[in-house]
Amino acid sequence: MFAVEDPILAAIRARHAAENLPPIHISPDEGKLLHVLLRVVEATTVLEIGSLGGYSGVWLARALPAHGRLTTIEKDPRHAALARRAFSEAGLAARVRLIEGAALEVLPTLAPGFDAVFVDADKEPLPQYFDWSMRLLRRGGLLLCDNSFFHGAAVDESDQSPAAGGVREFNRLAAADPRLVSTIVPVRDGLLVGLKVAE
Ligand code: DHB
Ligand code: MG
């Protein structure tokens, strides 16, 4: 582990465990990588699908300028409450818009033009999240997706679960879409990084 957390991030992560949230938040290394990528493209508007307890959101929102905006979608009210608390404790409440609801109901209400989209939610609808992300990203924007390896299930055809199928299809779409140049970075459970090069 090379990325160092400050006490605020460490406390948010500790609360995840204390509140028995599923232990699926990103790692500090992955958070730092996301943060660096957003800084590289000088992102000001970022969309996150799946806030969980706000840990990744703090890494993302901190990469934005003061006038920037992270929009993050969370369907579980308990997770959303913890995420709000995390953003508030990190001094980021003004920079974050948390929308409570099912992503497939919220996504059609958003205006396009995001500098980056980070997909980190339920896996079965990933092909639909791919379509929405590509629609909402500006040209030159970053498509980021967690769990590209899905614990190895992404390349294990004996795993025919809907979740594994969703991950496989997202990876396939990202590789095949001529609007996107992408690769998978082997950090934690795999992070797909793509650049939208055409509308
Ligand atoms: C799982 C892990 C994740 O990081 C995630 O975003 C969703 C699910 C999992 O292990 O099932
Ligand atoms: Mg994840």
mmCIF file of C-alpha atoms and ligand atoms in Angstrom:
data_model
loop_
_atom_site.group_PDB
_atom_site.id
_atom_site.type_symbol
_atom_site.label_atom_id
_atom_site.label_comp_id
_atom_site.label_asym_id
_atom_site.label_seq_id
_atom_site.Cartn_x
_atom_site.Cartn_y
_atom_site.Cartn_z
ATOM 1 C CA MET A 1 0.000 0.000 0.000
ATOM 2 C CA PHE A 2 1.646 3.211 -1.169
ATOM 3 C CA ALA A 3 -1.109 5.762 -0.869
ATOM 4 C CA VAL A 4 -1.392 7.366 2.531
ATOM 5 C CA GLU A 5 -4.726 8.339 4.003
ATOM 6 C CA ASP A 6 -5.228 11.333 6.225
ATOM 7 C CA PRO A 7 -7.186 10.867 9.487
ATOM 8 C CA ILE A 8 -10.464 11.900 7.818
ATOM 9 C CA LEU A 9 -10.294 9.134 5.213
ATOM 10 C CA ALA A 10 -9.094 6.628 7.794
ATOM 11 C CA ALA A 11 -12.066 7.476 10.038
ATOM 12 C CA ILE A 12 -14.551 7.068 7.173
ATOM 13 C CA ARG A 13 -13.063 3.678 6.360
ATOM 14 C CA ALA A 14 -13.141 2.620 10.008
ATOM 15 C CA ARG A 15 -16.811 3.624 10.238
ATOM 16 C CA HIS A 16 -17.587 1.466 7.197
ATOM 17 C CA ALA A 17 -16.447 -1.525 9.215
ATOM 18 C CA ALA A 18 -18.044 -0.390 12.459
ATOM 19 C CA GLU A 19 -21.421 0.111 10.747
ATOM 20 C CA ASN A 20 -21.170 -3.288 9.024
ATOM 21 C CA LEU A 21 -21.321 -1.883 5.534
ATOM 22 C CA PRO A 22 -20.246 -4.487 2.981
ATOM 23 C CA PRO A 23 -16.421 -4.443 2.944
ATOM 24 C CA ILE A 24 -16.298 -3.451 -0.713
ATOM 25 C CA HIS A 25 -15.087 0.137 -0.624
ATOM 26 C CA ILE A 26 -12.063 0.984 -2.733
ATOM 27 C CA SER A 27 -8.553 0.845 -1.281
ATOM 28 C CA PRO A 28 -6.341 3.876 -0.552
ATOM 29 C CA ASP A 29 -4.174 2.981 -3.575
ATOM 30 C CA GLU A 30 -7.187 2.932 -5.859
ATOM 31 C CA GLY A 31 -8.501 6.150 -4.340
ATOM 32 C CA LYS A 32 -5.190 7.860 -4.989
ATOM 33 C CA LEU A 33 -5.134 6.600 -8.569
ATOM 34 C CA LEU A 34 -8.665 7.941 -9.178
ATOM 35 C CA HIS A 35 -7.623 11.232 -7.611
ATOM 36 C CA VAL A 36 -4.538 11.535 -9.818
ATOM 37 C CA LEU A 37 -6.489 10.679 -12.982
ATOM 38 C CA LEU A 38 -9.054 13.398 -12.243
ATOM 39 C CA ARG A 39 -6.270 15.911 -11.632
ATOM 40 C CA VAL A 40 -4.626 14.933 -14.947
ATOM 41 C CA VAL A 41 -7.751 15.840 -16.929
ATOM 42 C CA GLU A 42 -8.463 18.825 -14.655
ATOM 43 C CA ALA A 43 -11.933 17.466 -13.987
ATOM 44 C CA THR A 44 -14.530 19.817 -12.532
ATOM 45 C CA THR A 45 -17.672 17.680 -12.897
ATOM 46 C CA VAL A 46 -17.649 14.001 -11.926
ATOM 47 C CA LEU A 47 -20.433 11.451 -11.709
ATOM 48 C CA GLU A 48 -20.221 8.463 -9.364
ATOM 49 C CA ILE A 49 -22.669 5.573 -9.638
ATOM 50 C CA GLY A 50 -22.736 3.938 -6.173
ATOM 51 C CA SER A 51 -21.693 6.135 -3.220
ATOM 52 C CA LEU A 52 -21.624 3.403 -0.539
ATOM 53 C CA GLY A 53 -20.335 5.197 2.609
ATOM 54 C CA GLY A 54 -18.638 8.060 0.785
ATOM 55 C CA TYR A 55 -15.055 6.818 0.970
ATOM 56 C CA SER A 56 -14.400 6.893 -2.787
ATOM 57 C CA GLY A 57 -16.421 10.088 -3.076
ATOM 58 C CA VAL A 58 -14.013 11.911 -0.786
ATOM 59 C CA TRP A 59 -11.054 10.823 -2.939
ATOM 60 C CA LEU A 60 -12.934 12.004 -6.044
ATOM 61 C CA ALA A 61 -14.291 15.291 -4.691
ATOM 62 C CA ARG A 62 -10.925 16.305 -3.272
ATOM 63 C CA ALA A 63 -9.515 16.202 -6.799
ATOM 64 C CA LEU A 64 -11.934 18.919 -7.933
ATOM 65 C CA PRO A 65 -11.507 22.678 -7.699
ATOM 66 C CA ALA A 66 -13.644 24.538 -5.155
ATOM 67 C CA HIS A 67 -16.251 25.302 -7.813
ATOM 68 C CA GLY A 68 -16.270 21.668 -8.999
ATOM 69 C CA ARG A 69 -19.082 19.228 -8.387
ATOM 70 C CA LEU A 70 -19.258 15.512 -7.653
ATOM 71 C CA THR A 71 -22.690 14.046 -8.347
ATOM 72 C CA THR A 72 -23.034 10.680 -6.635
ATOM 73 C CA ILE A 73 -25.983 8.276 -6.763
ATOM 74 C CA GLU A 74 -26.903 5.884 -3.929
ATOM 75 C CA LYS A 75 -30.018 3.760 -3.606
ATOM 76 C CA ASP A 76 -29.566 2.517 -0.001
ATOM 77 C CA PRO A 77 -30.780 5.207 2.460
ATOM 78 C CA ARG A 78 -28.455 3.995 5.225
ATOM 79 C CA HIS A 79 -25.434 4.162 2.941
ATOM 80 C CA ALA A 80 -26.535 7.572 1.698
ATOM 81 C CA ALA A 81 -26.739 8.918 5.263
ATOM 82 C CA LEU A 82 -23.229 7.691 6.019
ATOM 83 C CA ALA A 83 -21.932 9.143 2.766
ATOM 84 C CA ARG A 84 -23.465 12.545 3.585
ATOM 85 C CA ARG A 85 -21.760 12.436 6.963
ATOM 86 C CA ALA A 86 -18.445 11.557 5.302
ATOM 87 C CA PHE A 87 -18.669 14.474 2.851
ATOM 88 C CA SER A 88 -19.593 16.837 5.644
ATOM 89 C CA GLU A 89 -16.705 15.693 7.864
ATOM 90 C CA ALA A 90 -14.301 16.080 4.954
ATOM 91 C CA GLY A 91 -15.505 19.645 4.404
ATOM 92 C CA LEU A 92 -16.826 18.689 0.971
ATOM 93 C CA ALA A 93 -20.586 19.006 1.435
ATOM 94 C CA ALA A 94 -20.776 22.050 -0.859
ATOM 95 C CA ARG A 95 -18.881 20.228 -3.598
ATOM 96 C CA VAL A 96 -21.003 17.054 -3.564
ATOM 97 C CA ARG A 97 -24.546 16.430 -4.732
ATOM 98 C CA LEU A 98 -25.786 13.081 -3.430
ATOM 99 C CA ILE A 99 -28.893 11.827 -5.194
ATOM 100 C CA GLU A 100 -30.786 9.047 -3.432
ATOM 101 C CA GLY A 101 -32.404 6.609 -5.792
ATOM 102 C CA ALA A 102 -31.914 3.747 -8.211
ATOM 103 C CA ALA A 103 -29.238 4.663 -10.746
ATOM 104 C CA LEU A 104 -31.315 3.637 -13.758
ATOM 105 C CA GLU A 105 -34.041 6.058 -12.630
ATOM 106 C CA VAL A 106 -31.656 8.917 -11.795
ATOM 107 C CA LEU A 107 -29.328 8.714 -14.816
ATOM 108 C CA PRO A 108 -31.976 9.841 -17.360
ATOM 109 C CA THR A 109 -32.496 13.027 -15.310
ATOM 110 C CA LEU A 110 -28.850 14.171 -15.497
ATOM 111 C CA ALA A 111 -27.455 16.681 -17.969
ATOM 112 C CA PRO A 112 -24.551 15.395 -20.104
ATOM 113 C CA GLY A 113 -21.040 16.853 -20.136
ATOM 114 C CA PHE A 114 -19.294 15.136 -17.206
ATOM 115 C CA ASP A 115 -15.478 15.157 -17.193
ATOM 116 C CA ALA A 116 -15.421 11.685 -15.622
ATOM 117 C CA VAL A 117 -17.790 8.904 -14.578
ATOM 118 C CA PHE A 118 -16.842 6.382 -11.877
ATOM 119 C CA VAL A 119 -19.013 3.257 -11.980
ATOM 120 C CA ASP A 120 -18.979 1.283 -8.716
ATOM 121 C CA ALA A 121 -22.424 -0.157 -8.159
ATOM 122 C CA ASP A 122 -24.391 -3.379 -8.648
ATOM 123 C CA LYS A 123 -22.938 -5.516 -11.411
ATOM 124 C CA GLU A 124 -25.865 -7.010 -13.317
ATOM 125 C CA PRO A 125 -26.902 -3.662 -14.918
ATOM 126 C CA LEU A 126 -23.324 -2.766 -15.899
ATOM 127 C CA PRO A 127 -24.102 -2.845 -19.652
ATOM 128 C CA GLN A 128 -26.800 -0.203 -19.051
ATOM 129 C CA TYR A 129 -24.411 1.811 -16.869
ATOM 130 C CA PHE A 130 -21.924 1.677 -19.756
ATOM 131 C CA ASP A 131 -24.469 3.148 -22.162
ATOM 132 C CA TRP A 132 -25.468 5.908 -19.742
ATOM 133 C CA SER A 133 -21.876 6.729 -18.879
ATOM 134 C CA MET A 134 -20.935 7.110 -22.531
ATOM 135 C CA ARG A 135 -23.993 9.294 -23.105
ATOM 136 C CA LEU A 136 -23.207 11.545 -20.126
ATOM 137 C CA LEU A 137 -19.424 11.876 -20.649
ATOM 138 C CA ARG A 138 -17.982 14.718 -22.675
ATOM 139 C CA ARG A 139 -15.503 13.916 -25.417
ATOM 140 C CA GLY A 140 -12.108 13.776 -23.705
ATOM 141 C CA GLY A 141 -13.746 12.554 -20.492
ATOM 142 C CA LEU A 142 -12.737 9.524 -18.426
ATOM 143 C CA LEU A 143 -14.738 6.349 -17.972
ATOM 144 C CA LEU A 144 -13.689 4.630 -14.744
ATOM 145 C CA CYS A 145 -15.150 1.348 -13.512
ATOM 146 C CA ASP A 146 -14.359 -0.615 -10.366
ATOM 147 C CA ASN A 147 -14.192 -4.428 -10.053
ATOM 148 C CA SER A 148 -13.091 -5.197 -13.624
ATOM 149 C CA PHE A 149 -11.627 -8.498 -12.397
ATOM 150 C CA PHE A 150 -14.571 -9.279 -10.108
ATOM 151 C CA HIS A 151 -12.408 -11.594 -7.995
ATOM 152 C CA GLY A 152 -11.372 -13.479 -11.131
ATOM 153 C CA ALA A 153 -14.938 -14.143 -12.252
ATOM 154 C CA ALA A 154 -14.431 -11.826 -15.222
ATOM 155 C CA VAL A 155 -12.316 -14.538 -16.872
ATOM 156 C CA ASP A 156 -13.957 -17.599 -15.312
ATOM 157 C CA GLU A 157 -16.636 -18.771 -17.744
ATOM 158 C CA SER A 158 -17.823 -21.345 -15.188
ATOM 159 C CA ASP A 159 -19.238 -18.410 -13.213
ATOM 160 C CA GLN A 160 -22.519 -17.807 -15.001
ATOM 161 C CA SER A 161 -23.963 -15.481 -12.347
ATOM 162 C CA PRO A 162 -25.728 -12.345 -13.613
ATOM 163 C CA ALA A 163 -23.191 -10.200 -11.760
ATOM 164 C CA ALA A 164 -20.187 -11.844 -13.426
ATOM 165 C CA GLY A 165 -21.998 -11.601 -16.758
ATOM 166 C CA GLY A 166 -22.486 -7.871 -16.225
ATOM 167 C CA VAL A 167 -18.803 -7.303 -15.500
ATOM 168 C CA ARG A 168 -17.757 -9.364 -18.541
ATOM 169 C CA GLU A 169 -20.118 -7.459 -20.800
ATOM 170 C CA PHE A 170 -18.979 -4.068 -19.496
ATOM 171 C CA ASN A 171 -15.348 -5.020 -20.180
ATOM 172 C CA ARG A 172 -16.272 -6.260 -23.638
ATOM 173 C CA LEU A 173 -18.229 -3.120 -24.486
ATOM 174 C CA ALA A 174 -15.360 -0.916 -23.306
ATOM 175 C CA ALA A 175 -12.860 -2.829 -25.437
ATOM 176 C CA ALA A 176 -15.045 -2.867 -28.549
ATOM 177 C CA ASP A 177 -16.571 0.620 -28.573
ATOM 178 C CA PRO A 178 -14.833 2.831 -31.154
ATOM 179 C CA ARG A 179 -15.657 5.922 -29.071
ATOM 180 C CA LEU A 180 -13.442 4.672 -26.241
ATOM 181 C CA VAL A 181 -9.738 3.889 -25.727
ATOM 182 C CA SER A 182 -9.457 1.831 -22.546
ATOM 183 C CA THR A 183 -7.407 -0.513 -20.442
ATOM 184 C CA ILE A 184 -7.680 -2.255 -17.084
ATOM 185 C CA VAL A 185 -5.285 -1.267 -14.315
ATOM 186 C CA PRO A 186 -4.508 -4.134 -11.901
ATOM 187 C CA VAL A 187 -5.162 -2.187 -8.725
ATOM 188 C CA ARG A 188 -7.179 -4.075 -6.068
ATOM 189 C CA ASP A 189 -10.073 -5.775 -7.953
ATOM 190 C CA GLY A 190 -9.233 -4.099 -11.280
ATOM 191 C CA LEU A 191 -10.000 -0.547 -12.422
ATOM 192 C CA LEU A 192 -11.076 0.009 -16.001
ATOM 193 C CA VAL A 193 -9.785 3.349 -17.301
ATOM 194 C CA GLY A 194 -11.102 4.651 -20.608
ATOM 195 C CA LEU A 195 -10.840 7.896 -22.540
ATOM 196 C CA LYS A 196 -13.849 8.933 -24.598
ATOM 197 C CA VAL A 197 -12.254 10.001 -27.857
ATOM 198 C CA ALA A 198 -15.351 10.507 -29.998
ATOM 199 C CA GLU A 199 -19.061 11.237 -29.612
HETATM 200 C C1 DHB B 1 -18.352 -6.298 -4.854
HETATM 201 C C2 DHB B 1 -17.216 -5.535 -4.735
HETATM 202 C C3 DHB B 1 -17.230 -4.198 -5.061
HETATM 203 O O1 DHB B 1 -16.135 -3.400 -4.966
HETATM 204 C C4 DHB B 1 -18.390 -3.650 -5.535
HETATM 205 O O2 DHB B 1 -18.348 -2.363 -5.898
HETATM 206 C C5 DHB B 1 -19.526 -4.410 -5.651
HETATM 207 C C6 DHB B 1 -19.512 -5.737 -5.315
HETATM 208 C C7 DHB B 1 -18.339 -7.717 -4.503
HETATM 209 O O3 DHB B 1 -17.310 -8.193 -4.054
HETATM 210 O O4 DHB B 1 -19.348 -8.391 -4.665
HETATM 211 MG MG MG B 2 -16.488 -1.707 -6.232
#
